[in-house]
XYZ file of N, CA and C in Angstrom:
846
model
N 21.802 11.636 5.391
C 21.101 11.607 4.232
C 21.774 10.738 3.329
N 21.047 9.784 2.639
C 21.664 8.955 1.318
C 21.986 9.510 0.683
N 23.160 9.986 -0.122
C 23.437 10.135 -1.245
C 23.572 9.054 -2.181
N 24.256 9.334 -3.462
C 24.289 8.583 -4.337
C 25.111 7.447 -4.256
N 26.241 7.882 -3.589
C 27.120 6.614 -3.054
C 26.545 5.627 -1.997
N 26.158 5.885 -1.229
C 25.150 5.103 -0.391
C 24.134 4.323 -1.109
N 23.796 4.572 -1.827
C 22.728 4.110 -2.820
C 23.484 2.902 -3.830
N 24.138 3.667 -4.136
C 25.464 2.466 -4.966
C 25.687 1.399 -4.175
N 26.294 1.699 -2.714
C 26.673 0.768 -2.081
C 25.652 -0.418 -1.545
N 24.205 0.167 -1.404
C 23.128 -0.676 -1.009
C 22.781 -1.579 -2.424
N 22.712 -0.897 -3.470
C 22.741 -1.907 -4.606
C 23.462 -3.070 -4.796
N 25.051 -2.504 -4.259
C 25.965 -3.761 -4.407
C 25.777 -4.752 -3.507
N 25.444 -4.376 -2.307
C 25.115 -5.544 -1.191
C 23.943 -6.197 -1.732
N 22.573 -5.705 -2.128
C 21.565 -6.344 -2.888
C 21.855 -7.292 -3.809
N 22.786 -6.732 -4.609
C 23.553 -7.978 -5.970
C 23.936 -8.649 -5.204
N 24.796 -8.627 -4.158
C 25.852 -9.912 -3.480
C 24.893 -10.899 -3.015
N 23.940 -10.272 -2.008
C 22.826 -11.400 -1.374
C 22.074 -11.839 -2.478
N 21.812 -11.505 -3.573
C 20.914 -12.154 -4.499
C 21.903 -13.107 -5.239
N 23.090 -13.106 -5.407
C 23.997 -14.109 -5.845
C 24.331 -15.153 -4.878
N 24.296 -14.974 -3.528
C 24.341 -15.962 -2.290
C 23.059 -16.870 -2.502
N 21.708 -16.159 -2.913
C 20.787 -17.326 -3.030
C 20.692 -17.830 -4.404
N 20.973 -17.136 -5.450
C 21.126 -18.079 -6.509
C 22.359 -18.980 -6.855
N 23.081 -19.072 -5.983
C 24.189 -20.055 -6.274
C 24.516 -21.122 -4.811
N 23.598 -20.671 -3.714
C 23.707 -21.159 -2.497
C 25.062 -21.123 -1.677
N 26.067 -20.254 -2.047
C 27.359 -20.340 -1.340
C 27.246 -20.189 0.198
N 27.582 -20.498 1.009
C 27.631 -20.517 2.425
C 26.497 -20.840 3.172
N 25.712 -21.452 2.088
C 24.398 -21.867 2.931
C 24.252 -22.589 4.028
N 23.308 -22.111 4.814
C 23.602 -23.074 6.357
C 22.104 -23.478 6.845
N 21.363 -23.461 5.844
C 19.738 -23.603 6.112
C 19.234 -23.770 4.857
N 18.161 -24.270 4.545
C 16.990 -24.541 3.405
C 15.798 -24.035 3.829
N 14.910 -23.553 2.959
C 13.548 -23.273 3.009
C 12.880 -24.250 2.102
N 11.785 -25.320 2.382
C 11.026 -26.308 1.694
C 9.766 -25.828 1.623
N 9.206 -25.602 0.372
C 7.547 -25.595 0.137
C 7.330 -26.024 -1.295
N 6.525 -27.282 -0.903
C 5.926 -28.114 -2.024
C 7.186 -28.860 -2.714
N 7.305 -28.864 -4.023
C 8.325 -29.397 -4.503
C 9.860 -28.661 -4.875
N 9.698 -27.215 -3.923
C 10.904 -26.430 -4.306
C 11.787 -26.125 -2.960
N 12.924 -26.282 -3.005
C 13.734 -25.786 -1.953
C 14.842 -25.016 -2.339
N 14.801 -23.889 -1.622
C 15.915 -22.955 -1.335
C 16.921 -23.079 -0.460
N 18.533 -22.921 -0.963
C 19.473 -22.974 -0.151
C 19.813 -21.452 0.355
N 19.116 -21.397 1.767
C 19.578 -20.187 2.316
C 20.370 -19.713 3.143
N 20.418 -18.545 4.194
C 21.224 -18.372 5.089
C 20.647 -17.597 6.363
N 20.998 -18.326 7.418
C 20.390 -17.871 8.613
C 20.438 -16.311 8.919
N 21.709 -15.597 8.890
C 21.959 -14.469 8.945
C 21.005 -13.785 8.310
N 20.733 -13.854 7.269
C 19.668 -13.092 6.438
C 18.060 -13.305 6.549
N 17.879 -14.475 6.657
C 16.406 -14.992 7.451
C 15.919 -14.283 8.358
N 17.031 -14.477 9.342
C 16.557 -13.883 10.981
C 16.732 -12.613 11.033
N 17.564 -11.755 10.351
C 17.981 -10.436 10.519
C 16.359 -9.656 9.983
N 15.874 -10.384 9.194
C 15.008 -9.651 8.304
C 13.502 -9.926 8.347
N 13.405 -11.177 9.162
C 11.975 -11.821 9.312
C 11.833 -12.314 10.849
N 10.825 -11.747 11.527
C 11.057 -12.005 12.886
C 10.539 -13.949 12.767
N 9.706 -13.878 11.938
C 9.105 -15.540 11.851
C 10.237 -16.132 11.538
N 11.509 -16.088 10.775
C 12.353 -17.055 10.726
C 12.989 -17.081 11.919
N 13.488 -15.769 12.449
C 13.876 -15.778 13.674
C 13.506 -16.732 14.993
N 12.184 -16.823 14.977
C 11.515 -17.729 15.736
C 11.922 -19.163 15.503
N 11.658 -19.405 14.191
C 11.443 -21.038 13.640
C 13.012 -21.251 13.476
N 14.080 -20.397 13.535
C 15.581 -21.132 13.172
C 16.102 -20.977 14.619
N 15.505 -20.430 15.762
C 16.649 -20.154 16.788
C 15.493 -20.776 18.154
N 16.016 -21.028 19.197
C 15.404 -21.626 20.254
C 15.483 -23.170 20.252
N 14.474 -23.832 20.680
C 14.468 -24.999 20.498
C 13.499 -25.712 19.573
N 13.132 -24.954 18.825
C 12.214 -25.658 17.511
C 13.013 -26.614 16.780
N 12.138 -27.645 16.068
C 12.988 -28.542 15.543
C 14.006 -28.191 14.375
N 13.266 -27.013 13.576
C 13.880 -26.544 12.500
C 15.164 -25.648 12.693
N 15.265 -25.501 13.806
C 16.818 -24.838 14.558
C 17.768 -26.064 14.380
N 17.316 -26.810 14.657
C 18.275 -28.294 15.084
C 18.929 -28.903 13.391
N 17.942 -29.238 12.620
C 18.334 -29.416 11.594
C 18.518 -28.641 10.263
N 18.116 -26.942 10.483
C 18.416 -26.235 9.515
C 17.392 -26.228 8.376
N 16.499 -26.891 8.692
C 15.156 -26.904 7.330
C 13.726 -26.514 8.055
N 13.385 -25.539 6.922
C 11.821 -24.715 7.563
C 11.271 -25.508 6.287
N 9.845 -26.268 6.797
C 9.069 -26.533 5.778
C 7.802 -25.673 5.693
N 7.596 -25.314 4.988
C 6.293 -24.198 4.826
C 5.277 -24.818 4.089
N 4.010 -24.885 4.800
C 2.876 -25.231 4.107
C 1.868 -24.460 4.001
N 1.867 -23.264 4.328
C 0.812 -22.593 4.429
C 0.629 -21.766 3.303
N 1.636 -21.762 2.510
C 1.475 -21.167 1.138
C 2.184 -21.757 0.118
N 1.675 -21.254 -0.952
C 1.972 -22.396 -2.413
C 3.772 -21.556 -2.799
N 4.576 -22.258 -3.580
C 5.983 -22.326 -3.659
C 6.147 -20.728 -4.325
N 5.324 -20.283 -5.104
C 5.268 -19.041 -5.874
C 5.275 -17.923 -4.955
N 4.595 -18.232 -3.753
C 4.464 -17.005 -2.822
C 5.723 -16.981 -1.803
N 5.994 -18.334 -1.377
C 7.326 -18.416 -0.911
C 8.459 -17.724 -1.281
N 8.529 -18.078 -2.612
C 9.604 -17.628 -3.555
C 9.461 -15.898 -3.436
N 8.562 -15.649 -3.702
C 8.482 -13.799 -3.532
C 8.999 -13.364 -2.337
N 8.776 -14.286 -0.781
C 9.277 -13.766 0.166
C 10.591 -14.033 0.411
N 11.255 -15.033 -0.140
C 12.642 -15.030 -0.066
C 13.011 -14.186 -1.048
N 12.693 -13.867 -2.013
C 13.235 -12.963 -3.196
C 13.404 -11.504 -2.496
N 12.318 -11.358 -1.535
C 12.281 -9.919 -1.140
C 13.351 -9.943 0.234
N 13.685 -10.764 1.009
C 14.535 -10.560 1.789
C 16.013 -10.918 1.327
N 16.273 -11.251 0.341
C 17.546 -11.078 -0.207
C 17.650 -9.791 -1.076
N 16.732 -9.346 -1.867
C 16.930 -8.278 -2.659
C 16.158 -7.016 -2.280
N 15.364 -6.980 -1.506
C 14.504 -6.046 -1.077
C 13.203 -5.529 -2.179
N 13.166 -6.544 -3.279
C 12.237 -6.283 -4.368
C 11.633 -7.551 -4.674
N 10.251 -7.705 -5.245
C 9.897 -8.971 -5.793
C 9.923 -8.750 -6.956
N 10.908 -9.342 -7.903
C 11.041 -9.238 -9.374
C 9.879 -9.923 -10.160
N 9.646 -11.293 -9.683
C 8.868 -12.019 -10.416
C 7.286 -12.002 -9.712
N 6.343 -11.334 -10.444
C 5.219 -11.209 -9.816
C 4.366 -11.842 -10.727
N 4.635 -12.753 -11.520
C 3.815 -13.380 -12.697
C 2.557 -14.116 -12.289
N 2.674 -14.739 -10.691
C 1.868 -15.624 -10.356
C 0.522 -14.623 -9.762
N 1.155 -13.342 -9.499
C 0.138 -12.677 -8.562
C -0.969 -11.703 -9.487
N -1.913 -11.446 -9.033
C -2.765 -10.524 -9.663
C -2.223 -9.554 -10.313
N -2.794 -9.134 -11.882
C -2.234 -8.082 -12.215
C -2.609 -6.503 -11.723
N -3.882 -6.494 -11.064
C -4.544 -5.458 -10.528
C -3.351 -4.831 -9.490
N -3.344 -3.339 -9.687
C -2.479 -2.565 -8.867
C -3.226 -2.425 -7.491
N -4.296 -2.455 -7.334
C -4.960 -2.664 -5.854
C -4.777 -3.842 -5.131
N -4.454 -4.995 -6.004
C -4.545 -6.591 -5.523
C -3.348 -7.191 -5.213
N -2.358 -6.855 -5.937
C -1.032 -7.637 -5.508
C -0.067 -7.020 -4.523
N -0.102 -5.734 -4.248
C 0.595 -5.211 -2.883
C -0.186 -5.746 -1.903
N -1.402 -6.296 -1.711
C -2.272 -6.659 -0.579
C -1.744 -8.261 -0.338
N -1.798 -8.655 -1.748
C -1.017 -10.301 -1.574
C 0.223 -10.298 -1.073
N 0.944 -9.359 -1.256
C 2.461 -9.203 -0.929
C 2.211 -9.019 0.677
N 1.406 -7.884 0.946
C 1.200 -7.566 2.509
C 0.818 -8.709 3.393
N -0.020 -9.351 2.438
C -0.545 -10.650 3.346
C 0.841 -11.526 4.143
N 1.470 -11.915 2.829
C 2.513 -12.724 2.889
C 3.730 -12.015 4.359
N 4.010 -10.651 3.856
C 4.716 -9.934 4.724
C 4.490 -9.660 6.516
N 3.058 -10.071 6.304
C 2.273 -9.794 7.579
C 2.454 -11.121 8.600
N 2.320 -12.305 7.386
C 2.232 -13.247 8.242
C 4.031 -13.990 8.871
N 4.815 -13.687 7.449
C 6.231 -13.707 8.390
C 6.883 -12.661 8.803
N 6.287 -11.664 9.068
C 6.662 -10.605 9.926
C 8.171 -10.046 9.362
N 7.581 -9.502 8.251
C 8.743 -8.655 7.526
C 8.339 -7.364 7.366
N 9.001 -6.321 8.210
C 8.520 -5.005 8.575
C 8.827 -4.045 7.135
N 10.032 -4.362 6.283
C 10.349 -3.772 5.668
C 9.426 -3.797 4.320
N 8.863 -5.280 4.323
C 8.289 -5.457 2.769
C 6.713 -4.855 3.112
N 6.323 -5.002 4.410
C 5.164 -4.243 4.431
C 5.088 -2.679 4.226
N 6.101 -2.081 4.625
C 6.646 -0.591 4.029
C 6.554 -0.411 2.800
N 6.887 -1.452 2.119
C 7.042 -1.401 0.454
C 5.775 -1.628 0.041
N 4.645 -2.408 0.800
C 3.790 -2.701 0.093
C 2.608 -1.373 0.093
N 2.792 -1.035 1.157
C 2.037 0.337 1.545
C 2.591 1.362 0.671
N 3.625 1.421 0.339
C 4.296 2.618 -0.568
C 3.711 2.228 -2.081
N 3.662 1.145 -2.664
C 3.328 0.404 -3.806
C 1.880 0.741 -4.108
N 1.120 0.580 -2.770
C -0.155 0.886 -3.033
C -0.557 2.340 -2.989
N 0.110 2.814 -2.147
C -0.084 4.460 -2.145
C -0.058 5.199 -3.411
N 1.209 4.690 -3.935
C 1.675 5.533 -5.356
C 0.588 5.183 -6.601
N 0.013 4.251 -6.601
C -1.122 3.962 -7.497
C -2.212 4.857 -7.095
N -2.502 4.736 -5.748
C -3.893 5.451 -5.412
C -3.663 6.911 -5.523
N -2.778 7.528 -5.066
C -2.589 8.926 -4.998
C -2.466 9.178 -6.896
N -1.956 8.839 -7.838
C -1.908 8.754 -9.129
C -3.569 8.998 -9.644
N -4.375 7.895 -9.140
C -5.617 8.239 -9.740
C -6.256 9.197 -8.912
N -6.009 9.058 -7.557
C -6.776 10.281 -6.917
C -6.367 12.027 -7.472
N -5.192 11.751 -7.760
C -4.628 12.997 -8.784
C -5.710 13.516 -9.538
N -5.742 12.783 -10.625
C -6.552 12.669 -11.429
C -8.246 13.148 -11.557
N -8.464 12.336 -10.351
C -9.992 12.546 -10.332
C -10.349 14.022 -9.493
N -9.251 14.399 -8.479
C -9.428 15.829 -8.010
C -9.130 16.759 -8.941
N -8.255 16.742 -10.044
C -8.060 17.650 -11.072
C -9.219 17.889 -11.777
N -9.706 16.585 -12.257
C -11.214 16.683 -13.267
C -12.515 17.274 -12.338
N -12.561 17.016 -10.757
C -13.633 17.578 -10.468
C -13.545 18.668 -9.877
N -12.090 19.365 -9.120
C -12.196 20.628 -8.581
C -12.022 21.659 -9.595
N -11.169 21.341 -10.570
C -10.761 22.740 -11.590
C -11.647 22.779 -12.780
N -11.923 21.247 -13.380
C -12.653 21.299 -14.587
C -14.049 20.815 -14.380
N -14.176 20.219 -13.232
C -15.734 19.598 -13.176
C -16.112 18.813 -14.324
N -14.951 18.100 -14.646
C -15.395 17.258 -15.945
C -16.085 15.585 -15.539
N -17.319 15.803 -15.470
C -17.963 14.688 -15.002
C -17.784 13.358 -15.598
N -17.738 13.210 -16.864
C -17.754 12.402 -18.007
C -16.469 11.547 -17.693
N -15.453 12.685 -17.424
C -13.824 11.755 -17.302
C -13.903 11.235 -15.833
N -14.406 11.500 -14.885
C -14.672 10.815 -13.660
C -15.383 9.662 -13.593
N -16.439 9.670 -14.350
C -17.133 8.603 -14.828
C -16.526 7.569 -15.410
N -15.206 8.089 -16.210
C -14.542 6.968 -16.775
C -13.528 6.320 -16.247
N -12.922 7.184 -14.874
C -11.930 6.678 -14.227
C -12.730 5.431 -13.097
N -14.329 6.008 -12.771
C -14.604 4.960 -11.901
C -14.982 3.623 -12.576
N -15.218 3.972 -14.108
C -15.751 2.566 -14.734
C -14.236 1.747 -14.954
N -13.194 2.319 -15.098
C -12.207 1.776 -15.486
C -11.305 1.374 -13.991
N -11.603 1.844 -13.055
C -10.788 1.295 -11.902
C -11.886 0.334 -10.845
N -13.058 0.532 -10.908
C -13.826 -0.049 -10.044
C -13.730 -1.707 -9.933
N -13.902 -2.355 -10.949
C -13.539 -3.788 -10.864
C -12.287 -4.089 -9.925
N -10.981 -3.623 -10.502
C -9.699 -4.076 -9.429
C -9.855 -3.725 -8.334
N -10.717 -2.280 -8.175
C -10.522 -1.406 -6.731
C -11.695 -2.463 -5.839
N -12.574 -3.034 -6.369
C -13.489 -3.591 -5.372
C -12.850 -4.921 -5.251
N -11.919 -5.417 -6.019
C -11.296 -7.156 -5.899
C -10.183 -6.631 -4.471
N -9.506 -5.582 -4.990
C -8.666 -5.041 -3.814
C -9.204 -5.263 -2.124
N -10.435 -4.304 -2.152
C -11.127 -4.137 -1.106
C -11.370 -5.426 -0.534
N -12.094 -6.439 -1.492
C -12.517 -7.832 -1.084
C -11.294 -8.591 -0.240
N -10.257 -8.565 -1.095
C -8.968 -8.733 -0.577
C -8.698 -8.756 0.687
N -8.704 -7.324 0.676
C -7.952 -6.633 2.176
C -9.020 -6.758 3.643
N -10.087 -6.958 3.146
C -11.109 -7.261 4.334
C -11.459 -8.600 4.542
N -11.271 -9.453 3.505
C -11.400 -10.891 3.549
C -10.226 -11.625 4.292
N -9.082 -10.982 3.880
C -7.634 -11.592 4.229
C -7.213 -11.001 5.846
N -7.845 -9.613 6.161
C -7.573 -9.421 7.426
C -8.780 -8.635 8.112
N -9.471 -9.525 8.855
C -10.647 -9.336 9.482
C -10.463 -8.946 11.012
N -9.766 -7.879 11.322
C -9.313 -7.449 12.210
C -10.415 -6.078 13.071
N -10.354 -6.162 14.398
C -11.186 -5.306 15.027
C -10.545 -3.881 14.708
N -9.482 -3.800 14.434
C -8.762 -2.407 14.055
C -8.148 -2.471 12.748
N -8.384 -1.532 11.717
C -7.885 -1.715 10.585
C -6.361 -1.749 10.142
N -6.052 -2.643 9.294
C -4.507 -2.381 8.916
C -4.293 -1.385 8.609
N -3.123 -1.123 7.750
C -2.200 -0.057 7.098
C -2.803 -0.160 5.571
N -3.016 -1.193 5.121
C -3.624 -1.410 3.651
C -5.040 -0.929 3.755
N -5.807 -1.225 4.724
C -7.262 -1.001 4.756
C -7.295 0.396 4.756
N -6.510 1.059 5.982
C -6.429 2.354 6.033
C -5.918 3.504 4.950
N -4.984 2.789 3.895
C -4.869 3.313 2.745
C -5.874 3.259 1.833
N -6.713 2.343 1.515
C -7.757 2.334 0.780
C -8.657 3.048 1.167
N -9.007 3.133 2.787
C -10.090 4.158 3.046
C -9.688 5.599 2.577
N -8.276 5.789 2.668
C -7.720 7.140 2.526
C -8.039 7.788 1.284
N -7.550 6.847 0.319
C -7.615 7.065 -1.038
C -9.132 6.921 -1.396
N -10.198 6.522 -0.885
C -11.801 6.661 -1.303
C -12.307 8.023 -0.621
N -11.604 8.626 0.008
C -11.853 9.953 0.596
C -11.298 11.110 -0.476
N -9.860 10.359 -0.824
C -9.313 11.414 -1.810
C -10.161 11.553 -3.034
N -10.412 10.422 -3.594
C -11.164 10.118 -4.711
C -12.526 9.886 -4.784
N -13.159 10.727 -3.750
C -14.757 10.220 -3.433
C -15.619 10.401 -4.604
N -15.494 11.598 -5.348
C -16.542 11.968 -6.463
C -16.624 10.534 -7.434
N -15.329 9.991 -7.610
C -15.427 8.777 -8.451
C -15.863 7.616 -8.252
N -16.010 7.463 -6.678
C -16.415 6.341 -6.141
C -17.609 6.418 -5.448
N -17.414 6.805 -4.410
C -18.446 7.177 -3.001
C -19.664 8.141 -3.362
N -19.692 8.430 -4.862
C -20.851 9.214 -5.666
C -21.284 8.196 -6.590
N -20.824 7.008 -6.563
C -21.202 6.141 -7.929
C -22.015 4.918 -7.326
N -23.203 4.933 -7.859
C -24.023 3.830 -7.460
C -23.483 2.336 -7.539
N -22.886 2.073 -8.613
C -22.280 1.040 -9.238
C -21.389 0.336 -8.023
N -20.341 1.390 -7.997
C -19.436 0.997 -7.092
C -19.999 0.441 -5.634
N -20.886 1.520 -5.056
C -21.401 1.303 -3.592
C -21.902 0.155 -3.499
N -22.895 -0.170 -4.687
C -23.767 -1.540 -4.490
C -22.569 -2.924 -4.756
N -21.602 -2.649 -5.248
C -20.653 -3.678 -5.195
C -20.091 -3.879 -3.796
N -19.497 -3.037 -3.253
C -19.055 -3.109 -1.977
C -19.756 -3.370 -0.863
N -21.255 -3.230 -0.937
C -21.998 -3.230 0.284
C -21.651 -5.201 0.921
N -21.536 -5.846 0.118
C -21.370 -7.225 0.769
C -20.034 -7.689 1.367
N -19.276 -6.512 1.212
C -17.631 -6.867 1.727
C -17.859 -6.942 3.245
N -17.071 -7.945 3.825
C -17.520 -8.068 5.644
C -16.462 -7.166 6.309
N -16.455 -7.379 7.853
C -15.511 -6.762 8.220
C -15.752 -5.146 8.245
N -15.035 -4.417 8.742
C -15.038 -2.715 9.431
C -14.822 -1.964 8.344
N -15.625 -2.189 6.979
C -15.331 -1.306 6.079
C -15.725 0.244 6.422
N -16.848 0.336 6.629
C -17.245 1.695 7.525
C -17.369 2.498 6.294
N -18.086 2.288 4.848
C -18.327 3.305 4.332
C -19.545 4.415 4.450
N -20.438 3.478 4.850
C -21.566 4.022 5.117
C -21.011 5.555 5.897
N -20.360 5.292 6.939
C -19.701 6.494 7.918
C -18.914 7.625 7.122
N -17.969 6.786 6.057
C -17.091 7.735 5.287
C -18.171 8.647 4.511
N -19.114 7.789 3.873
C -20.030 8.323 2.719
C -20.730 9.572 3.569
N -21.073 9.219 4.892
C -21.959 10.356 5.288
C -21.174 11.688 5.557
N -19.692 11.182 5.999
C -19.131 12.284 6.630
C -18.893 13.140 5.360
N -18.318 12.687 4.190
C -17.929 13.249 3.248
C -19.016 14.191 2.326
N -20.423 13.466 2.398
C -21.379 13.993 1.884
C -21.697 15.616 1.964
N -21.253 16.146 3.294
C -21.511 17.487 4.039
C -21.017 18.535 3.032
N -19.906 18.279 2.264
C -19.201 19.121 1.142
C -18.992 18.972 -0.073
N -19.599 17.439 -0.527
C -19.419 16.818 -1.872
C -19.644 17.995 -2.971
N -20.902 18.765 -2.827
C -22.149 19.180 -4.079
C -21.206 20.525 -4.124
N -20.645 21.209 -3.012
C -20.566 22.706 -3.234
C -18.784 22.987 -2.634
N -18.127 21.839 -2.846
C -17.010 22.137 -2.479
C -16.026 22.944 -3.461
N -15.011 23.866 -3.130
C -14.177 24.515 -3.940
C -12.816 24.773 -3.112
N -11.919 24.259 -3.828
C -10.565 24.256 -3.265
C -9.725 25.291 -3.880
N -9.081 25.769 -3.138
C -7.749 26.573 -3.947
C -6.651 26.003 -4.649
N -6.091 26.111 -5.720
C -5.476 25.297 -6.790
C -4.380 24.959 -6.303
N -3.604 25.220 -4.953
C -2.449 25.254 -4.495
C -2.345 24.352 -3.186
N -1.691 23.636 -2.792
C -1.370 23.126 -1.367
C -1.422 24.521 -0.433
N -1.841 24.264 0.568
C -2.173 25.487 1.522
C -0.561 25.760 2.283
N 0.030 24.629 2.671
C 1.498 24.843 2.861
C 2.563 24.997 2.221
N 2.849 24.193 0.680
C 3.996 24.479 0.066
C 3.546 25.384 -0.895
N 2.242 25.635 -1.401
C 1.834 26.420 -2.252
C 2.009 25.660 -3.792
N 2.518 24.549 -3.938
C 2.461 23.652 -5.087
C 1.242 23.559 -5.633
N 1.265 23.632 -7.038
C -0.170 23.460 -7.546
C -0.407 22.126 -7.743
N -1.480 21.482 -7.632
C -1.964 20.033 -7.831
C -2.519 19.992 -9.390
N -2.611 21.124 -9.832
C -3.492 21.137 -11.051
C -2.427 20.970 -12.140
N -1.286 19.745 -12.029
C -0.575 19.728 -12.886
C -0.187 18.229 -13.149
N -0.046 18.141 -14.382
C 0.768 16.309 -14.704
C 1.831 16.411 -14.062
N 2.623 17.347 -13.653
C 3.934 16.972 -13.328
C 3.769 16.790 -12.012
N 2.990 16.962 -11.387
C 3.305 16.530 -9.839
C 2.277 15.279 -9.627
N 2.643 14.286 -9.107
C 1.497 13.114 -8.923
C 1.423 13.097 -7.545
N 0.744 14.081 -7.431
C 0.378 14.424 -5.588
C -1.201 14.657 -5.703
N -2.127 14.419 -4.649
C -3.211 14.649 -4.160
C -3.423 15.074 -2.985
N -4.604 16.072 -2.742
C -4.788 16.504 -1.434
C -4.826 15.135 -0.278
N -4.109 15.108 0.599
C -4.211 13.963 1.751
C -5.373 13.968 2.658
N -5.581 15.411 3.078
C -6.538 15.744 3.851
C -7.441 17.201 3.549
N -8.837 17.359 3.865
C -9.512 18.380 3.375
C -9.918 19.107 4.984
N -9.752 20.380 4.985
C -9.976 20.503 6.447
C -11.176 21.519 6.224
N -12.057 21.402 7.283
C -13.453 22.444 7.182
C -13.145 23.494 7.864
N -13.090 24.572 7.628
C -13.376 25.769 8.524
C -15.001 26.622 8.271
N -15.433 26.633 9.476
C -16.751 27.273 9.750
C -18.038 26.786 8.573
N -17.642 25.604 8.311
C -18.806 24.898 7.634
C -18.755 25.226 6.425
N -17.938 26.248 5.732
C -17.921 26.653 4.437
C -16.589 26.751 3.606
N -15.443 27.458 4.515
C -14.054 27.522 3.790
C -13.487 25.962 3.796
N -13.001 25.408 2.737
C -12.345 24.493 2.619
C -10.647 24.554 2.343
N -9.899 24.228 2.836
C -8.486 23.857 2.139
C -7.880 22.480 2.244
N -7.031 22.209 1.250
C -6.561 20.960 1.279
C -4.615 21.131 1.373
N -4.184 20.287 1.995
C -3.001 20.049 1.870
C -2.294 18.763 1.552
N -1.167 18.873 0.747
C -0.627 17.807 -0.398
C 0.058 16.773 0.792
N 0.165 15.453 0.033
C 0.940 14.557 0.697
C 2.316 14.689 1.400
N 2.963 15.531 0.728
C 4.236 16.090 1.035
C 4.209 16.762 2.503
N 3.068 17.548 2.488
C 3.113 18.653 3.525
C 2.640 18.060 4.841
N 1.876 16.872 4.917
C 0.909 16.271 5.819
C 2.007 16.419 7.253
N 2.994 15.623 7.266
C 3.967 15.654 8.611
C 4.265 17.411 9.233
N 4.261 18.100 8.361
C 4.603 19.422 8.849
C 3.189 20.288 9.201
N 2.304 19.820 8.784
C 1.061 20.475 8.904
C 0.515 20.461 10.696
N 0.230 21.290 11.033
C -0.240 21.413 12.505
C -1.615 21.899 12.777
N -2.436 22.485 11.301
C -3.571 23.208 11.629
C -4.480 21.979 12.219
N -5.424 22.760 12.889
C -6.585 21.786 13.708
C -8.049 22.538 13.063
N -7.765 23.197 12.019
C -9.341 23.574 11.397
C -9.774 24.748 12.132
N -9.255 25.270 13.253
C -10.038 26.534 14.070
C -9.370 27.600 13.319
N -9.101 27.895 12.156
C -8.988 29.002 11.583
C -7.683 30.098 12.333
N -6.814 29.257 12.935
C -5.806 29.893 13.666
C -4.408 29.711 13.018
N -4.147 28.919 11.933
C -2.965 28.482 11.166
C -2.781 29.476 9.830
N -1.631 29.516 9.906
C -1.320 30.612 8.627
C -1.676 30.182 7.208
């Protein structure tokens, strides 16, 4: 396992890579976009991005002259990609949307194009963290206190940016199968269903979204237990309470037993959960 020492070494390496980018030391290639040019290093670009590996190896022109010109994206988008490749983070998001639902999808689109697996993983984590925090609030207000007004307030505050995120996710990736960001958003709507799938305004706004959103199916599936759902206040596996501000967790799956009994499994326990909902689990 990675201990504090390993984390310190990782931070040191990241800082060293960032310095290579900032001063161009030992640069052996350049990336050009618009009026911006970055002095870069093949060893870093090619080992962390399959797209750059293809561009800078083999018989392509870029591999001969060591210059990659990118015209598909703006300079600030390319800057974010290069920044992540060298540091593992995107420190400057000033040009990106402020919405917590939108900017991870903007970055995921870039990561998908440049085939940067680590960046795609990070985008999913960034989106999941925000979604789980909101789902946690919705579930506690609905399952434990039945605070309808609080749920309506959450829906009112979150709907504009959530709809924007959904539109971007499905406009940018019109695929026969959902990608990870689309799956995460669909999972979030299932966890926070009382705030959104029961909200007429939200449902009205998402109807024009193209692609494989499938919210009618999701709404129909969840409708069978929305009205009378009662959950134990603890995760079935670890017994940790979700009725607490201390833990930013949310039920990631609700299992139906005999059409009457429901139980939740928290985000941390899902990989350990082997229940098939037939009543034989512990």
